[in-house]
Amino acid sequence: VIRFPADLFEVTSVTRNNSILSLWVENPAFSNSAGTISFDGGLPTPGFNGTQGSVITFTARAKKAGQAEFSFANASVRANDGFGTDVLNSRQGRTVSVVDKAPVLTEETPVPQVQTTNLTLQVTSETHPSQESWYSDNNPVFKWKVPAGADAIQTGIDNNDSGSPRVTFSPAISERTTKNLEEGTWYFKVRARKDGRFGPITTYIARVDKTSPKINSVKFDYDEKTRALNITADVVDEVSGLDYFEIYVNDTLAKSISPTDFVNGKYSLAVDVPGNNTVKVLAVDRAGNVAESLGKFFVTERTSVQSENVSLDGFKEQNIFTRAYLSLIGLSPQIYMSIIIALMSIILLLVVVYSGRHYIKLRHRLKVRAALTRGDNTRVLLLVKRRLERHLEILQNIRHGRILTDEEKAIKEAIEIDLDEVDRAIEDIVKE
């Protein structure tokens, strides 16, 4: 907060143009009744490093002669150390003396004219309708109504709020178009002349920003455990400042957030869409300029096995060589178990195919046992069928995410054959 004597000075404008700060908790503002100018801002990591830098710029006009003290109050400067440590060790204000003095006329100083209040102009702009907003159009158009009897209009535009109009148009004009303004805050001044006397100066502010935000870096990292897309972004806008971000997933708007939502340059978005996904981040500044960053990420599909309490400790201990081999394939432990069970089914099927006689005797013995304890065997077969169907479902889910290997295809076909065998066995038991 900057304090000043309201009886001696009045602030006419305050701007953050060319400020070293890009994130504003409280935009620069002033109160002539309270005699204060306030602001609160910062910038992302790594912060500001340097010996000096502009934070805000304000213009004040003297009301009368006297000595005015512009001083700091409630001030703090915080380090970019993760704790916001206040490192301010001194405050130095400024004393301004105002004296009554006749103006010295030079070639560049317009001759003061006696003003008439009935020549006050009201300026509007269709291209830049709000004096507080930023626009990407650098050709602003200003309009006003010419007072009755006015014979000339004087205009001027620059980056200095205290300047005076110097270009005279006679007969009087009611519109002025400026071309190809550079980025920044501009002050358009206009006044009317009647009977050789100029009326008061009317000032209209136009803010121009044609440059898109600068994307230094954007990274996308999907976390399978939290099922969230982590976005790390370093984006700045040096003229008007960042306004908001839009995050699109698969060309659909997922979230619109403010720059402050990026905590230490990071933001997490919950995403649970299986398969390949695209992401697009749009950075929009206060003038509507846009910069975009594109990326891709992959989300594995949730399977029913993941929700069950499956213990593989005994399997890992007793099959260390099998586990070491399967780890090279890159499959999950649940799929390892499914493959082992399917392989055991294939071995059993091969034994049946190449040992027909033994198979007949074995089947006979099974039928005898099934006849003795039919209910239990039926239940066992149904449990085996359910397990085989579960493993088949897992392989089908894998197929949706990628192409199955030749070994996985063979396992899938073997499981389908085993299911047919189980169904026929159940039918035989029911018939008997």
Coordinates of C-alpha atoms in Angstrom, one line a residue:
V1 CA 0.0 0.0 0.0
I2 CA 1.3 3.5 -1.0
R3 CA -0.1 6.4 1.0
F4 CA -0.3 10.1 -0.2
P5 CA -1.9 13.3 1.0
A6 CA -5.3 13.4 -0.7
D7 CA -5.6 17.2 -0.2
L8 CA -2.5 17.8 -2.3
F9 CA -2.6 15.1 -4.9
E10 CA -5.1 13.0 -6.8
V11 CA -4.1 9.9 -8.7
T12 CA -5.3 9.8 -12.3
S13 CA -4.2 6.4 -13.4
V14 CA -2.4 3.2 -12.3
T15 CA -1.1 0.5 -14.6
R16 CA 0.8 -2.7 -14.4
N17 CA 2.2 -2.3 -17.9
N18 CA 5.8 -3.6 -18.3
S19 CA 5.6 -5.0 -14.8
I20 CA 7.9 -7.8 -13.7
L21 CA 4.9 -9.5 -12.1
S22 CA 2.5 -11.7 -14.0
L23 CA 0.2 -13.2 -11.3
W24 CA -2.0 -10.7 -9.5
V25 CA -3.8 -11.5 -6.2
E26 CA -5.0 -7.9 -6.2
N27 CA -4.9 -5.7 -9.3
P28 CA -3.4 -2.3 -8.9
A29 CA -6.1 0.2 -7.7
F30 CA -6.2 3.6 -6.1
S31 CA -8.6 5.6 -3.9
N32 CA -8.3 9.4 -4.0
S33 CA -10.7 9.8 -1.0
A34 CA -8.5 7.5 1.2
G35 CA -5.2 8.6 -0.4
T36 CA -4.0 5.1 -1.1
I37 CA -2.6 3.0 -4.0
S38 CA -2.7 -0.8 -3.4
F39 CA -1.5 -3.9 -5.2
D40 CA -0.5 -7.5 -4.5
G41 CA 1.2 -9.7 -7.0
G42 CA 3.9 -12.2 -7.8
L43 CA 5.3 -14.5 -10.5
P44 CA 5.9 -18.2 -11.0
T45 CA 9.1 -20.1 -10.2
P46 CA 11.9 -19.2 -10.4
G47 CA 10.6 -15.7 -9.4
F48 CA 12.4 -12.5 -10.2
N49 CA 16.2 -12.3 -10.1
G50 CA 17.8 -8.9 -10.7
T51 CA 18.8 -5.6 -9.1
Q52 CA 15.7 -3.6 -10.1
G53 CA 12.4 -4.0 -11.9
S54 CA 9.1 -2.1 -12.5
V55 CA 6.1 -3.3 -10.5
I56 CA 3.4 -0.7 -11.2
T57 CA 3.3 2.8 -12.7
F58 CA 0.9 5.5 -11.5
T59 CA 0.3 9.1 -12.4
A60 CA -0.8 11.8 -9.9
R61 CA -1.8 15.4 -10.5
A62 CA -1.2 18.2 -8.0
K63 CA -4.2 20.0 -6.6
K64 CA -2.3 22.9 -4.9
A65 CA 1.0 24.0 -3.7
G66 CA 2.6 22.2 -0.8
Q67 CA 4.9 19.3 0.2
A68 CA 3.5 15.8 -0.3
E69 CA 4.9 12.6 1.1
F70 CA 4.5 9.4 -0.9
S71 CA 5.3 6.5 1.5
F72 CA 4.9 2.7 1.8
A73 CA 2.6 1.0 4.3
N74 CA 1.8 -2.6 5.0
A75 CA 4.6 -3.6 2.6
S76 CA 6.3 -7.0 2.2
V77 CA 8.6 -8.7 -0.3
R78 CA 8.5 -12.4 -0.2
A79 CA 11.2 -14.9 -1.3
N80 CA 10.6 -17.7 -3.7
D81 CA 11.7 -20.3 -1.2
G82 CA 8.6 -22.3 -0.8
F83 CA 7.7 -20.5 2.5
G84 CA 7.1 -17.0 1.4
T85 CA 9.7 -15.6 3.7
D86 CA 9.4 -11.8 4.0
V87 CA 12.9 -10.4 3.0
L88 CA 12.0 -6.7 3.0
N89 CA 14.5 -4.8 5.0
S90 CA 13.8 -1.1 4.2
R91 CA 11.2 1.2 2.8
Q92 CA 12.0 4.5 1.2
G93 CA 9.3 6.9 0.1
R94 CA 9.5 10.1 -1.9
T95 CA 8.7 13.7 -0.9
V96 CA 7.3 15.9 -3.7
S97 CA 7.2 19.7 -3.5
V98 CA 4.6 21.6 -5.4
V99 CA 5.0 25.4 -6.0
D100 CA 3.0 28.0 -7.9
K101 CA 4.9 28.9 -11.0
A102 CA 4.1 30.3 -14.4
P103 CA 4.6 27.8 -17.1
V104 CA 7.7 28.2 -19.4
L105 CA 6.6 28.2 -23.0
T106 CA 8.7 26.2 -25.5
E107 CA 8.1 25.0 -29.0
E108 CA 6.7 21.7 -27.8
T109 CA 4.5 23.2 -25.0
P110 CA 1.1 24.2 -26.3
V111 CA -0.1 27.7 -25.3
P112 CA -2.6 27.4 -22.5
Q113 CA -6.2 28.4 -23.6
V114 CA -9.0 29.6 -21.4
Q115 CA -11.3 26.6 -21.1
T116 CA -15.0 26.6 -21.4
T117 CA -16.8 23.8 -19.5
N118 CA -19.6 23.5 -22.1
L119 CA -17.1 22.0 -24.5
T120 CA -16.5 18.8 -22.4
L121 CA -16.4 15.8 -24.7
Q122 CA -17.6 12.2 -23.9
V123 CA -15.4 9.7 -25.7
T124 CA -16.5 6.2 -26.6
S125 CA -14.8 3.3 -28.6
E126 CA -16.5 0.4 -30.3
T127 CA -13.2 -1.4 -30.8
H128 CA -12.1 -0.9 -27.2
P129 CA -15.3 -0.4 -25.2
S130 CA -13.8 -0.9 -21.8
Q131 CA -10.9 1.2 -20.5
E132 CA -10.0 -1.5 -18.0
S133 CA -9.9 -4.4 -20.5
W134 CA -7.2 -5.5 -22.9
Y135 CA -7.7 -6.0 -26.6
S136 CA -5.7 -7.7 -29.4
D137 CA -6.8 -5.0 -31.9
N138 CA -4.1 -2.4 -32.3
N139 CA -6.2 0.0 -34.5
P140 CA -8.6 1.6 -31.9
V141 CA -11.3 3.9 -33.1
F142 CA -12.5 6.8 -30.9
K143 CA -15.7 8.7 -31.3
W144 CA -17.3 11.8 -29.6
K145 CA -20.1 14.3 -30.3
V146 CA -18.9 17.7 -31.5
P147 CA -20.4 20.5 -29.3
A148 CA -22.5 23.1 -31.0
G149 CA -20.4 25.9 -32.4
A150 CA -17.1 24.1 -32.0
D151 CA -14.8 25.0 -35.0
A152 CA -11.9 22.6 -34.3
I153 CA -10.9 19.4 -32.5
Q154 CA -7.4 18.8 -31.1
T155 CA -6.3 15.2 -30.5
G156 CA -3.2 13.2 -29.4
I157 CA -2.3 9.7 -28.3
D158 CA 0.8 8.4 -26.4
N159 CA 1.9 6.4 -23.4
N160 CA 1.9 9.4 -21.1
D161 CA -1.2 10.2 -19.2
S162 CA -0.2 13.8 -18.5
G163 CA 0.5 14.8 -22.2
S164 CA -1.6 17.2 -24.2
P165 CA -3.3 16.9 -27.6
R166 CA -1.3 18.6 -30.3
V167 CA -2.9 17.8 -33.7
T168 CA -5.7 20.2 -34.7
F169 CA -8.5 19.3 -37.1
S170 CA -10.5 22.2 -38.6
P171 CA -13.4 21.9 -39.3
A172 CA -14.1 19.8 -36.2
I173 CA -14.1 16.0 -36.6
S174 CA -16.1 13.5 -34.5
E175 CA -14.0 10.4 -35.0
R176 CA -10.3 9.4 -35.0
T177 CA -8.8 6.1 -36.0
T178 CA -5.2 5.2 -34.9
K179 CA -3.2 2.6 -36.7
N180 CA -0.6 0.0 -35.8
L181 CA -0.2 0.8 -32.1
E182 CA 2.5 -1.0 -30.3
E183 CA 1.6 -3.2 -27.3
G184 CA 0.9 -1.4 -24.0
T185 CA -1.4 1.2 -22.4
W186 CA -2.3 4.2 -24.6
Y187 CA -3.9 7.5 -23.6
F188 CA -6.0 9.2 -26.2
K189 CA -6.6 12.9 -25.5
V190 CA -9.1 15.1 -27.2
R191 CA -10.6 18.6 -26.7
A192 CA -12.8 21.0 -28.7
R193 CA -12.3 24.7 -29.6
K194 CA -14.9 27.4 -29.8
D195 CA -14.4 31.1 -30.3
G196 CA -10.7 30.7 -30.0
R197 CA -10.9 28.9 -26.7
F198 CA -10.3 25.2 -25.9
G199 CA -12.4 23.1 -23.6
P200 CA -11.1 20.6 -21.1
I201 CA -9.1 17.6 -22.2
T202 CA -10.9 14.3 -22.1
T203 CA -8.6 11.2 -21.8
Y204 CA -9.6 7.7 -23.0
I205 CA -7.4 4.6 -22.2
A206 CA -6.9 1.8 -24.8
R207 CA -4.9 -1.3 -23.8
V208 CA -3.3 -3.3 -26.6
D209 CA -1.8 -6.8 -26.4
K210 CA -1.3 -8.7 -29.7
T211 CA 1.1 -11.4 -28.5
S212 CA 0.0 -14.8 -27.4
P213 CA 1.2 -16.2 -24.1
K214 CA 4.7 -17.7 -24.1
I215 CA 4.8 -21.4 -23.4
N216 CA 8.2 -22.2 -22.0
S217 CA 7.4 -25.8 -21.3
V218 CA 4.3 -28.1 -20.7
K219 CA 4.6 -31.7 -19.6
F220 CA 1.9 -34.4 -19.2
D221 CA 2.3 -37.4 -16.9
Y222 CA -0.5 -39.9 -16.2
D223 CA -0.5 -41.6 -12.8
E224 CA -2.1 -45.1 -12.8
K225 CA -2.4 -45.2 -9.1
T226 CA -4.3 -42.0 -8.7
R227 CA -6.0 -42.2 -12.1
A228 CA -5.1 -38.6 -12.7
L229 CA -3.3 -36.6 -15.4
N230 CA -0.5 -34.5 -13.9
I231 CA 0.2 -31.3 -15.9
T232 CA 3.3 -29.2 -15.3
A233 CA 3.3 -25.9 -17.1
D234 CA 5.6 -22.9 -17.4
V235 CA 3.5 -20.2 -19.2
V236 CA 3.9 -16.4 -19.0
D237 CA 2.3 -13.4 -20.6
E238 CA 4.4 -10.2 -20.2
V239 CA 1.9 -7.7 -21.5
S240 CA -1.7 -8.1 -20.3
G241 CA -1.1 -11.2 -18.1
L242 CA -2.7 -14.7 -18.1
D243 CA -6.5 -14.8 -17.7
Y244 CA -7.3 -18.6 -17.7
F245 CA -6.5 -22.1 -18.9
E246 CA -8.7 -24.6 -20.8
I247 CA -7.9 -28.3 -20.6
Y248 CA -9.3 -30.5 -23.4
V249 CA -9.2 -34.3 -23.2
N250 CA -10.0 -36.1 -26.5
D251 CA -11.2 -32.7 -28.0
T252 CA -13.8 -32.2 -25.2
L253 CA -13.4 -29.4 -22.7
A254 CA -12.6 -31.1 -19.3
K255 CA -11.8 -28.1 -17.2
S256 CA -11.4 -24.3 -17.2
I257 CA -9.1 -23.0 -14.5
S258 CA -7.4 -19.8 -13.4
P259 CA -3.6 -19.4 -13.4
T260 CA -3.6 -19.6 -9.6
D261 CA -4.9 -23.1 -9.8
F262 CA -1.4 -24.2 -11.0
V263 CA 0.2 -24.7 -7.6
N264 CA 4.0 -24.4 -8.2
G265 CA 3.3 -24.8 -11.9
K266 CA 1.4 -28.1 -11.4
Y267 CA -2.2 -29.2 -11.8
S268 CA -3.9 -32.6 -11.6
L269 CA -7.0 -33.6 -13.5
A270 CA -8.9 -36.9 -12.8
V271 CA -9.1 -38.9 -16.0
D272 CA -10.3 -42.5 -16.3
V273 CA -10.8 -43.2 -20.0
P274 CA -9.1 -46.4 -21.0
G275 CA -6.8 -46.5 -24.0
N276 CA -5.0 -43.8 -25.9
N277 CA -6.0 -40.3 -25.1
T278 CA -5.1 -36.8 -26.4
V279 CA -4.8 -33.7 -24.3
K280 CA -4.7 -30.0 -25.3
V281 CA -4.0 -27.1 -23.0
L282 CA -5.0 -23.6 -24.1
A283 CA -3.4 -20.6 -22.3
V284 CA -5.5 -17.4 -22.8
D285 CA -4.4 -13.9 -21.8
R286 CA -6.5 -10.9 -20.8
A287 CA -6.7 -9.8 -24.4
G288 CA -8.0 -13.1 -25.7
N289 CA -4.7 -14.2 -27.3
V290 CA -4.3 -18.0 -27.2
A291 CA -1.4 -20.4 -27.1
E292 CA -1.8 -24.2 -27.1
S293 CA 0.2 -27.3 -26.1
L294 CA -0.7 -30.8 -27.3
G295 CA 0.1 -34.2 -25.7
K296 CA -0.9 -37.8 -25.5
F297 CA -1.2 -40.3 -22.6
F298 CA -2.4 -43.9 -22.2
V299 CA -4.8 -45.3 -19.5
T300 CA -5.0 -49.0 -18.8
E301 CA -8.5 -50.5 -18.5
R302 CA -9.6 -51.6 -15.1
T303 CA -10.3 -55.3 -14.9
S304 CA -12.5 -57.3 -12.5
V305 CA -9.4 -59.2 -11.2
Q306 CA -8.0 -55.9 -9.9
S307 CA -10.9 -55.6 -7.5
E308 CA -10.4 -59.1 -6.0
N309 CA -8.2 -60.0 -3.1
V310 CA -5.7 -62.1 -5.0
S311 CA -2.6 -63.4 -3.2
L312 CA 0.4 -64.5 -5.3
D313 CA 2.9 -64.9 -2.5
G314 CA 2.9 -68.7 -2.7
F315 CA 3.0 -68.6 -6.5
K316 CA 6.0 -66.3 -6.5
E317 CA 7.9 -68.4 -4.0
Q318 CA 7.3 -71.8 -5.6
N319 CA 7.8 -70.6 -9.3
I320 CA 10.8 -68.2 -9.2
F321 CA 12.0 -69.2 -12.6
T322 CA 8.6 -68.9 -14.2
R323 CA 8.1 -65.5 -12.5
A324 CA 11.5 -64.3 -13.8
Y325 CA 10.7 -65.3 -17.3
L326 CA 7.2 -63.8 -17.3
S327 CA 8.5 -60.5 -15.9
L328 CA 10.3 -60.0 -19.2
I329 CA 7.0 -59.9 -21.0
G330 CA 5.7 -57.0 -19.0
L331 CA 2.3 -58.4 -18.0
S332 CA 0.7 -57.9 -14.6
P333 CA 0.8 -60.6 -11.9
Q334 CA -2.9 -61.4 -12.4
I335 CA -2.2 -62.2 -16.0
Y336 CA 0.7 -64.3 -15.0
M337 CA -1.6 -66.5 -12.9
S338 CA -4.1 -66.7 -15.8
I339 CA -1.4 -67.8 -18.2
I340 CA -0.2 -70.5 -15.8
I341 CA -3.7 -71.9 -15.3
A342 CA -4.3 -71.9 -19.0
L343 CA -1.0 -73.6 -19.7
M344 CA -1.9 -76.3 -17.2
S345 CA -5.2 -76.7 -19.1
I346 CA -3.3 -77.1 -22.4
I347 CA -1.0 -79.8 -20.8
L348 CA -4.0 -81.7 -19.6
L349 CA -5.6 -81.4 -23.0
L350 CA -2.4 -82.7 -24.7
V351 CA -2.3 -85.6 -22.3
V352 CA -5.9 -86.5 -23.3
V353 CA -5.1 -86.2 -27.0
Y354 CA -2.0 -88.3 -27.0
S355 CA -3.1 -90.9 -24.4
G356 CA -6.5 -91.9 -25.7
R357 CA -6.7 -95.2 -23.9
H358 CA -5.6 -93.8 -20.6
Y359 CA -8.1 -90.9 -21.2
I360 CA -11.0 -93.3 -21.6
K361 CA -10.1 -95.2 -18.4
L362 CA -9.6 -91.9 -16.6
R363 CA -13.0 -90.6 -17.9
H364 CA -14.6 -93.8 -16.8
R365 CA -13.2 -93.5 -13.3
L366 CA -14.4 -89.8 -13.2
K367 CA -17.9 -90.9 -14.2
V368 CA -17.9 -93.5 -11.5
R369 CA -16.8 -90.9 -8.9
A370 CA -19.2 -88.4 -10.3
A371 CA -22.0 -90.9 -9.9
L372 CA -21.0 -91.3 -6.2
T373 CA -20.7 -87.6 -5.4
R374 CA -22.5 -86.0 -8.3
G375 CA -23.4 -82.8 -6.5
D376 CA -19.8 -82.0 -5.4
N377 CA -18.3 -82.7 -8.9
T378 CA -20.9 -80.5 -10.6
R379 CA -20.1 -77.7 -8.3
V380 CA -16.3 -78.2 -8.9
L381 CA -16.9 -78.1 -12.7
L382 CA -18.9 -74.9 -12.4
L383 CA -16.2 -73.3 -10.4
V384 CA -13.6 -74.3 -12.9
K385 CA -15.7 -73.0 -15.7
R386 CA -16.1 -69.7 -13.9
R387 CA -12.4 -69.4 -13.5
L388 CA -11.7 -70.2 -17.1
E389 CA -14.3 -67.6 -18.2
R390 CA -12.6 -65.0 -16.0
H391 CA -9.2 -65.7 -17.6
L392 CA -10.7 -65.5 -21.0
E393 CA -12.3 -62.1 -20.1
I394 CA -8.9 -60.8 -19.0
L395 CA -7.3 -61.8 -22.4
Q396 CA -10.2 -60.2 -24.2
N397 CA -9.7 -57.0 -22.3
I398 CA -6.0 -57.0 -23.2
R399 CA -7.0 -57.4 -26.8
H400 CA -8.9 -54.1 -26.7
G401 CA -5.8 -52.3 -25.6
R402 CA -3.2 -54.0 -27.9
I403 CA -2.7 -56.9 -30.3
L404 CA -2.3 -60.3 -28.6
T405 CA 1.0 -62.1 -29.0
D406 CA 1.0 -65.5 -30.7
E407 CA 1.4 -67.2 -27.3
E408 CA -1.5 -65.3 -25.9
K409 CA -3.6 -66.2 -28.9
A410 CA -2.8 -69.9 -28.4
I411 CA -3.7 -69.6 -24.7
K412 CA -7.0 -68.0 -25.5
E413 CA -7.9 -70.7 -28.0
A414 CA -6.9 -73.4 -25.4
I415 CA -9.1 -71.8 -22.8
E416 CA -12.0 -71.7 -25.2
I417 CA -11.5 -75.5 -25.9
D418 CA -11.3 -76.2 -22.2
L419 CA -14.6 -74.4 -21.6
D420 CA -16.2 -76.6 -24.3
E421 CA -14.8 -79.7 -22.5
V422 CA -16.2 -78.5 -19.1
D423 CA -19.6 -77.8 -20.7
R424 CA -19.7 -81.3 -22.2
A425 CA -18.6 -82.8 -18.8
I426 CA -21.4 -81.0 -17.0
E427 CA -23.9 -82.2 -19.6
D428 CA -22.7 -85.8 -19.2
I429 CA -23.1 -85.6 -15.4
V430 CA -26.6 -84.2 -15.8
K431 CA -27.6 -87.0 -18.3
E432 CA -26.3 -89.7 -16.0

